[in-house]
Coordinates of C-alpha atoms and ligand atoms in Angstrom, one line a residue:
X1458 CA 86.5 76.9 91.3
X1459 CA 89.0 79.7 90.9
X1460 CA 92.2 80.4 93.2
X1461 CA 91.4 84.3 93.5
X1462 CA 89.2 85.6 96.7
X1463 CA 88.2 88.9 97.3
X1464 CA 89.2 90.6 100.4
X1465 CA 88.6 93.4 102.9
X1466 CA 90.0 95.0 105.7
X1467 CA 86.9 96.5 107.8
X1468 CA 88.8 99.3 109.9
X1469 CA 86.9 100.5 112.6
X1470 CA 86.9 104.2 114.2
X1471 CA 87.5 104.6 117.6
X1472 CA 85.1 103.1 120.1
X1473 CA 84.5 104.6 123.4
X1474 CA 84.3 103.1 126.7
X1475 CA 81.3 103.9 127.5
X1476 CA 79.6 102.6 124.3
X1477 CA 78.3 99.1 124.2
X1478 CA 79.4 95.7 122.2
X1479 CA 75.8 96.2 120.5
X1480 CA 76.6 99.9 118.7
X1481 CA 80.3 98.6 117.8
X1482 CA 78.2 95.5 116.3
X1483 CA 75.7 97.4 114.3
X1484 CA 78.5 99.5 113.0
X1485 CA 80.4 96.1 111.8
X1486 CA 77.0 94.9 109.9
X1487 CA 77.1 98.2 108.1
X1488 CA 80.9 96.9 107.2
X1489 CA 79.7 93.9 106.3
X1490 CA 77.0 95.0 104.7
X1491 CA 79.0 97.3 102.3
X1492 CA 81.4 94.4 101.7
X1493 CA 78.8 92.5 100.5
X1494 CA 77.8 95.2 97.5
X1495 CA 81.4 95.1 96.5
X1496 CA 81.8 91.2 96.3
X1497 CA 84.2 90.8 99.2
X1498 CA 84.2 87.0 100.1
X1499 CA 86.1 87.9 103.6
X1500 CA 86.5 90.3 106.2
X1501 CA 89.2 91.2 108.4
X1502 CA 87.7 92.9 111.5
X1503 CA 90.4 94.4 114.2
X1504 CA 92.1 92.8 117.4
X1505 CA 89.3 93.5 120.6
X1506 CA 86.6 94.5 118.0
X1507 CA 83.5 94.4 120.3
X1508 CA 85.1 97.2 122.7
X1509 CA 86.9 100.1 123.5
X1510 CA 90.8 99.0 123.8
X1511 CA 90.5 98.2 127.6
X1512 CA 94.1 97.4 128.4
X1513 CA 94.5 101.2 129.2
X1514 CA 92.4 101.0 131.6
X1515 CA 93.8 100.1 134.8
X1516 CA 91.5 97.6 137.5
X1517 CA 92.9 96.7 141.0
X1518 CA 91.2 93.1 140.9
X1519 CA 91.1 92.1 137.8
X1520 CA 87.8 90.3 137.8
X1521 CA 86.5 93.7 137.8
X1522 CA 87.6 94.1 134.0
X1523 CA 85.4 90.7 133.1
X1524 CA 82.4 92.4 131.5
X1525 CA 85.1 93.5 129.2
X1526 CA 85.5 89.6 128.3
X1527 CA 83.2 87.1 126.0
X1528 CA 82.2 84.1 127.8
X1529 CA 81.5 82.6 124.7
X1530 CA 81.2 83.5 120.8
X1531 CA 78.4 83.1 119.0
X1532 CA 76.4 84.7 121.7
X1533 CA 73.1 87.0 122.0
X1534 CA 75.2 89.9 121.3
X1535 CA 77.5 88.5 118.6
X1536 CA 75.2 86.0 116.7
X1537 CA 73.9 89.0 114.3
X1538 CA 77.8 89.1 112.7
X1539 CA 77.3 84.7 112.0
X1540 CA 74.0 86.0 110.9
X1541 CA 75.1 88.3 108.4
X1542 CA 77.9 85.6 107.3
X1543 CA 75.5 82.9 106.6
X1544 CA 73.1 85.9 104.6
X1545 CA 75.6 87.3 102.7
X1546 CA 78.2 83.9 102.0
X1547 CA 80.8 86.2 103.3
X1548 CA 83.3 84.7 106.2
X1549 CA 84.5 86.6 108.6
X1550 CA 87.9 87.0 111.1
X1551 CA 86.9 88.7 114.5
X1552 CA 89.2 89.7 117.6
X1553 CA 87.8 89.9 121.1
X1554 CA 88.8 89.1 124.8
X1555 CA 87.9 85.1 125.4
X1556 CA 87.5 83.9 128.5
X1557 CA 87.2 80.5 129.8
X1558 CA 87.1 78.0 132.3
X1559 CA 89.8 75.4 131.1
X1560 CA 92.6 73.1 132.6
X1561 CA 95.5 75.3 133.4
X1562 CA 99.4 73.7 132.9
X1563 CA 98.8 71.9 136.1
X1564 CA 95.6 70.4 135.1
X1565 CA 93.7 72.7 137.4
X1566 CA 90.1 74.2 136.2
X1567 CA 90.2 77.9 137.0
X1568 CA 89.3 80.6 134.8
X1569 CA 91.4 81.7 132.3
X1570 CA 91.4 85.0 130.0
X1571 CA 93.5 85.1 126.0
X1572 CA 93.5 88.0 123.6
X1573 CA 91.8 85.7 121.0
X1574 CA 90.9 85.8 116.8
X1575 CA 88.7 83.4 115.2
X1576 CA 88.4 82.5 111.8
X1577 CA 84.6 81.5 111.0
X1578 CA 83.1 80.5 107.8
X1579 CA 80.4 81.8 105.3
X1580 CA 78.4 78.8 107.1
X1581 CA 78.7 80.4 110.5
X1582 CA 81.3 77.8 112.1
X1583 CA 84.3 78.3 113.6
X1584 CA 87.1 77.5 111.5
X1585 CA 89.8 78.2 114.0
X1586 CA 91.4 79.9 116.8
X1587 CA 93.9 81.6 118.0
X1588 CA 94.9 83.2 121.0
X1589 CA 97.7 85.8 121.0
X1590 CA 101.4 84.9 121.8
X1591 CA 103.0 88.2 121.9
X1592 CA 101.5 90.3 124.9
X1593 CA 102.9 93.6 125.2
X1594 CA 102.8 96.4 127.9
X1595 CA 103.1 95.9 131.6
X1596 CA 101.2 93.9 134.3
X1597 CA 101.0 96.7 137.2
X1598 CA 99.8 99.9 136.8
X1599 CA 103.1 102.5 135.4
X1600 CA 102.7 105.8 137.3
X1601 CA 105.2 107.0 134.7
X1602 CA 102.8 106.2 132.1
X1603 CA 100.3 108.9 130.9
X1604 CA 98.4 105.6 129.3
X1605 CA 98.8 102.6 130.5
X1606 CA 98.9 99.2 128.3
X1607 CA 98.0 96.5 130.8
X1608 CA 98.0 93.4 128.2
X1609 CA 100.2 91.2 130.4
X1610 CA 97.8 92.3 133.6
X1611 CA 94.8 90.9 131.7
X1612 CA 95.6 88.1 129.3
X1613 CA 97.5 85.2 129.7
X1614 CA 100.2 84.0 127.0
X1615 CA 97.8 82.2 124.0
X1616 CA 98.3 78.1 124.4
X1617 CA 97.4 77.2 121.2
X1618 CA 100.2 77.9 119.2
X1619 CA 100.3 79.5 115.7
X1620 CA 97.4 77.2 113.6
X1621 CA 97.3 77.1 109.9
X1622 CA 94.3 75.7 109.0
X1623 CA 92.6 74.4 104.6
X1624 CA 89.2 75.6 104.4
X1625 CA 86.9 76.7 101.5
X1626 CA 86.7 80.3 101.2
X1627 CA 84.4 82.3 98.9
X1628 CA 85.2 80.1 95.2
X1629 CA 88.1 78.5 96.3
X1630 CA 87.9 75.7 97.5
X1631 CA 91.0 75.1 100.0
X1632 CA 93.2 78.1 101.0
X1633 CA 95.6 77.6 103.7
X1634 CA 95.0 80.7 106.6
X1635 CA 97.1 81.4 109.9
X1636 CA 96.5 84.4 112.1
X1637 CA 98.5 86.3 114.4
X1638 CA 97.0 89.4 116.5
X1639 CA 98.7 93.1 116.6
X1640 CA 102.3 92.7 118.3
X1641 CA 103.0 89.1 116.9
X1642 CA 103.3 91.3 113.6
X1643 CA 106.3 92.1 114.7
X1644 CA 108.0 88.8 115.5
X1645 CA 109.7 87.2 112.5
X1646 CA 109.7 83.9 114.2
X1647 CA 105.5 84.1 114.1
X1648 CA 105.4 84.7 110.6
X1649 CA 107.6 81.8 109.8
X1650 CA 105.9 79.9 112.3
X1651 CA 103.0 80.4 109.5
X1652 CA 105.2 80.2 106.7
X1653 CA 106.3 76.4 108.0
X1654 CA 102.3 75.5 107.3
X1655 CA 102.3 77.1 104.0
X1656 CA 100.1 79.9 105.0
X1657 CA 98.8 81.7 101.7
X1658 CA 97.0 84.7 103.7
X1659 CA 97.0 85.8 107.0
X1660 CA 94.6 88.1 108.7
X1661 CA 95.7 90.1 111.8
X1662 CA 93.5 93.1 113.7
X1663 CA 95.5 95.5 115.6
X1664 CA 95.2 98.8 117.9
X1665 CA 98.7 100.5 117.8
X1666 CA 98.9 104.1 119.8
X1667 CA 99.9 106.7 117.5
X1668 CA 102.6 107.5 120.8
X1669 CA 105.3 105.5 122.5
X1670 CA 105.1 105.6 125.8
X1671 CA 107.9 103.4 126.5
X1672 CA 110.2 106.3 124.6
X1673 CA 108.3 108.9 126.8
X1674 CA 106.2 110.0 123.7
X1675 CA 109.1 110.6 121.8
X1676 CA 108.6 109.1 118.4
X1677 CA 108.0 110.3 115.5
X1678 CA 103.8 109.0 114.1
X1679 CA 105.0 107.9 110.7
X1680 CA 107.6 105.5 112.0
X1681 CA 105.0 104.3 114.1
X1682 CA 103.2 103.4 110.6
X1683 CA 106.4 102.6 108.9
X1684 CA 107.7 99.9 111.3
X1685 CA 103.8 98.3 111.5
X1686 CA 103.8 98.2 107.8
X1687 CA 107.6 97.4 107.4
X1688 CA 106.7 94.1 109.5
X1689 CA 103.8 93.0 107.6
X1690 CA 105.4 93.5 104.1
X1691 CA 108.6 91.5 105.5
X1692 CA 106.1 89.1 106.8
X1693 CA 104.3 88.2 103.1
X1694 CA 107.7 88.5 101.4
X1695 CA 109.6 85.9 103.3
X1696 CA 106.6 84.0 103.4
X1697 CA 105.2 84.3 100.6
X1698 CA 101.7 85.2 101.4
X1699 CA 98.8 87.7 101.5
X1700 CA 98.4 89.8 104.6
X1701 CA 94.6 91.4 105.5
X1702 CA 96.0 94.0 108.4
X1703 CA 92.8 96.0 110.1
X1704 CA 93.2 98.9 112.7
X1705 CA 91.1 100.4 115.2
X1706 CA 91.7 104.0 114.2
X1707 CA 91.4 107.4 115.9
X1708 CA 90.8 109.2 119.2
X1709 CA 89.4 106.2 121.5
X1710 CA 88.7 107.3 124.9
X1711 CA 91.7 111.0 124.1
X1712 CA 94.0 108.2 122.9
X1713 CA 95.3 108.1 119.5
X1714 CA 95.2 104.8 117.7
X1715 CA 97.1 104.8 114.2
X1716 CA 95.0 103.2 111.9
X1717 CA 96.6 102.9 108.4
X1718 CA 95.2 99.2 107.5
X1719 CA 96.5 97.4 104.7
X1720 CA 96.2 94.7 102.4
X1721 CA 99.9 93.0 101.0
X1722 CA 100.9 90.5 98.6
X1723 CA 103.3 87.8 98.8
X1724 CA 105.6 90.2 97.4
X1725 CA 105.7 92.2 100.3
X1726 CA 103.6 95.4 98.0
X1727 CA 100.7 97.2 100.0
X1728 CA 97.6 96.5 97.3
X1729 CA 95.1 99.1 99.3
X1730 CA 95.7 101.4 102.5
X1731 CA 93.3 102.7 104.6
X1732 CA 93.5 106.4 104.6
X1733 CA 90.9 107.6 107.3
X1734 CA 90.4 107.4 111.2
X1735 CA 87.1 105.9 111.0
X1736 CA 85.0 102.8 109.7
X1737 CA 86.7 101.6 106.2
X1738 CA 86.1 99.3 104.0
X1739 CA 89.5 98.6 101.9
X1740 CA 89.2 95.5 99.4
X1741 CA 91.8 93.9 97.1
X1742 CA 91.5 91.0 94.6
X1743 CA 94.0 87.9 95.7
X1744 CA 95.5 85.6 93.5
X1745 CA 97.1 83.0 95.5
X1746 CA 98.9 81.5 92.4
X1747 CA 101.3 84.7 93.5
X1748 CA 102.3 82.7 96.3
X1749 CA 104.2 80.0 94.5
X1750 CA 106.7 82.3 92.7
X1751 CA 108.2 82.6 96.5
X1752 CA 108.1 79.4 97.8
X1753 CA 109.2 77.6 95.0
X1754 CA 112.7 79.6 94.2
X1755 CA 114.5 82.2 97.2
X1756 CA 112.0 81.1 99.9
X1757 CA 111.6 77.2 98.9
X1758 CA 112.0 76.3 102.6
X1759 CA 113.0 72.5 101.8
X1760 CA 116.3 73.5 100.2
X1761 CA 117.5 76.6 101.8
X1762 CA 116.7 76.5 105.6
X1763 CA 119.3 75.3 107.7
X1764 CA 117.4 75.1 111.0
X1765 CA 120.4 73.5 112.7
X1766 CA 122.4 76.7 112.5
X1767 CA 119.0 78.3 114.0
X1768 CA 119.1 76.7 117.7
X1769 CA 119.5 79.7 119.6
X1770 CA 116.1 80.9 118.1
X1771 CA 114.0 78.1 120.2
X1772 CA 116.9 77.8 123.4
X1773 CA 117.4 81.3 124.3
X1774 CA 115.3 84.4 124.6
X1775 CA 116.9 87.3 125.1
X1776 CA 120.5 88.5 123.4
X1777 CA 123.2 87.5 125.3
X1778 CA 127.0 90.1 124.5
X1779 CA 129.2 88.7 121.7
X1780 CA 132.4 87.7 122.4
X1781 CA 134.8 90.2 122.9
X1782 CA 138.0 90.5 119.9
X1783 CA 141.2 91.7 121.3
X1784 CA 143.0 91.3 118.6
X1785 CA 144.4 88.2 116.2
X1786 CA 145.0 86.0 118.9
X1787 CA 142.3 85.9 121.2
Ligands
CDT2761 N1 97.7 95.8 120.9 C1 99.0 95.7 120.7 O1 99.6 94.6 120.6 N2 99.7 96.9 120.5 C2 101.1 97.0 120.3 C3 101.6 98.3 120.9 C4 102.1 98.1 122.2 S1 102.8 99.6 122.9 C5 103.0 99.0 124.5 C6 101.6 96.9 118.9 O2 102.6 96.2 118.7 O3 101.1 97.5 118.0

């Protein structure tokens, strides 16, 4: 048994809307495939893998966006990818749209639709799930919008918290693995809802618009990349952990996704970078003894946090005005 696992970010190119879950899936074999000749022992596939990035696409009912949805994973069109896991001993992270029929807060059976990630193993099992938290976009169509990005039309907020889960992956025999999907990249408290679990690596897919629509189009592409990649650095740093980051990249249905995967180490460095639009295979060689340099000086949670001073984090949600100073005596 060693503590080092090889990794890979398997980027994929645009897919179009009109294409089906089988092509995107023969094109992630070929991923897998390749990952397989270069020793990669796990491979981070993007958020909604199996489609094009349907939340732009704007449905009156919104049953009539269910074929975008998987009923249920392994099925006829996803079992080749467990396949290919159990033939090549490589596991595998995949991001899709779940739905379900499942109690709802009431207790009531209806049918319910996540933004989901799973985890599964070189065996073919799932090793966990997660369903995302942090839904951007808009739940009505935005006739000021020239896309729109209809997450919170389509998905319900993920119910199953931020997991951390032990598991045997390629020679090691126990690595601890959280994942968080696209905007929760963004979110401090996510990451250190992780970091609480003593996460070594986590695996997050994304598709990021090379455009703000909410600034009317007006910002600039490489702070786009910059702020994705500032978060997931920040992320591994304060956490010390590994970070496999995987895009859908380029012109998917004349929208412009940013691509730029990465992989990081717990000391918030970028140790490979995607640097085209289309399928990409980008591997790096973990350690995870570089995890314990962090967590065992600056960001040895036991000692340092002071969660009491931290209560507004978990009581309030958005920023309230500071007091006001009007001089000394006030
Ligand atoms: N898929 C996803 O979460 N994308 C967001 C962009 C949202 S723009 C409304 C992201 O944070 O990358």
């Amino acid at each position: 048994m060693t503590n080092n696992i090889t990794v890979a970010a398997a980027q994929l190119g645009p897919i179009q809307k009109a294409e089906s879950r089988e092509v995107a899936i023969e094109r992630m074999l070929r991923l897998m495939g390749r990952a397989h000749q270069r020793g990669v022992e796990l491979v981070v596939f993007p958020e909604l893998a199996l489609t094009t990035f349907f939340p732009r696409h704007y449905h009156e009912r919104i049953e009539e966006a269910d074929h975008w949805f998987e009923t249920s994973v392994p099925s006829n069109a996803t079992a080749p990818l467990f396949d290919a896991a159990r033939r090549f001993g490589i596991g595998f992270h995949l991001g899709y749209a779940e739905i379900t029929q499942e109690p709802d807060e009431t207790g009531r059976i209806r049918r319910r639709r996540f933004n989901t990630a799973i985890l599964v193993s070189p065996a073919g099992e799932v090793v966990l799930k997660y369903r995302k938290v942090h839904l951007p976009g808009h739940a009505e169509y935005d006739p000021r919008r020239k896309v729109q990005h209809l997450e919170k039309r389509y998905f319900e907020v993920g119910n199953l918290g931020f997991p951390v889960i032990r598991a045997p992956m390629g020679d090691v025999d126990g690595i601890n693995m959280g994942l968080l999907i696209c905007n929760d990249r963004r979110w401090p408290e996510a990451w250190r809802v992780l970091g609480l679990q003593s996460v070594e690596l986590v695996m997050l897919g994304y598709n990021t618009p090379s455009t703000n629509q909410e600034a009317g189009g007006f910002e600039a592409h490489h702070l786009r990349v910059f702020h994705s990649h500032l978060s997931i650095q920040a992320g591994c740093y304060q956490n010390s952990c590994f970070a496999v980051a995987t895009a859908k990249a380029g012109t998917e249905d004349g929208c412009e996704l940013f691509g730029n995967s990465i992989i990081v180490n717990p000391h918030g460095e970028i140790m490979a970078q995607a640097s085209t639009w289309g399928d990409e295979l980008i591997t790096a060689d973990c350690d995870l003894e570089m995890c314990r340099l962090g967590r065992t000086t600056i960001f040895a949670f036991e000692k340092h946090r002071r969660p009491e001073a931290y209560t507004r984090i978990t009581e309030q949600v958005g920023a309230t005005e500071p007091r006001l100073w009007r001089g000394a005596d006030t």
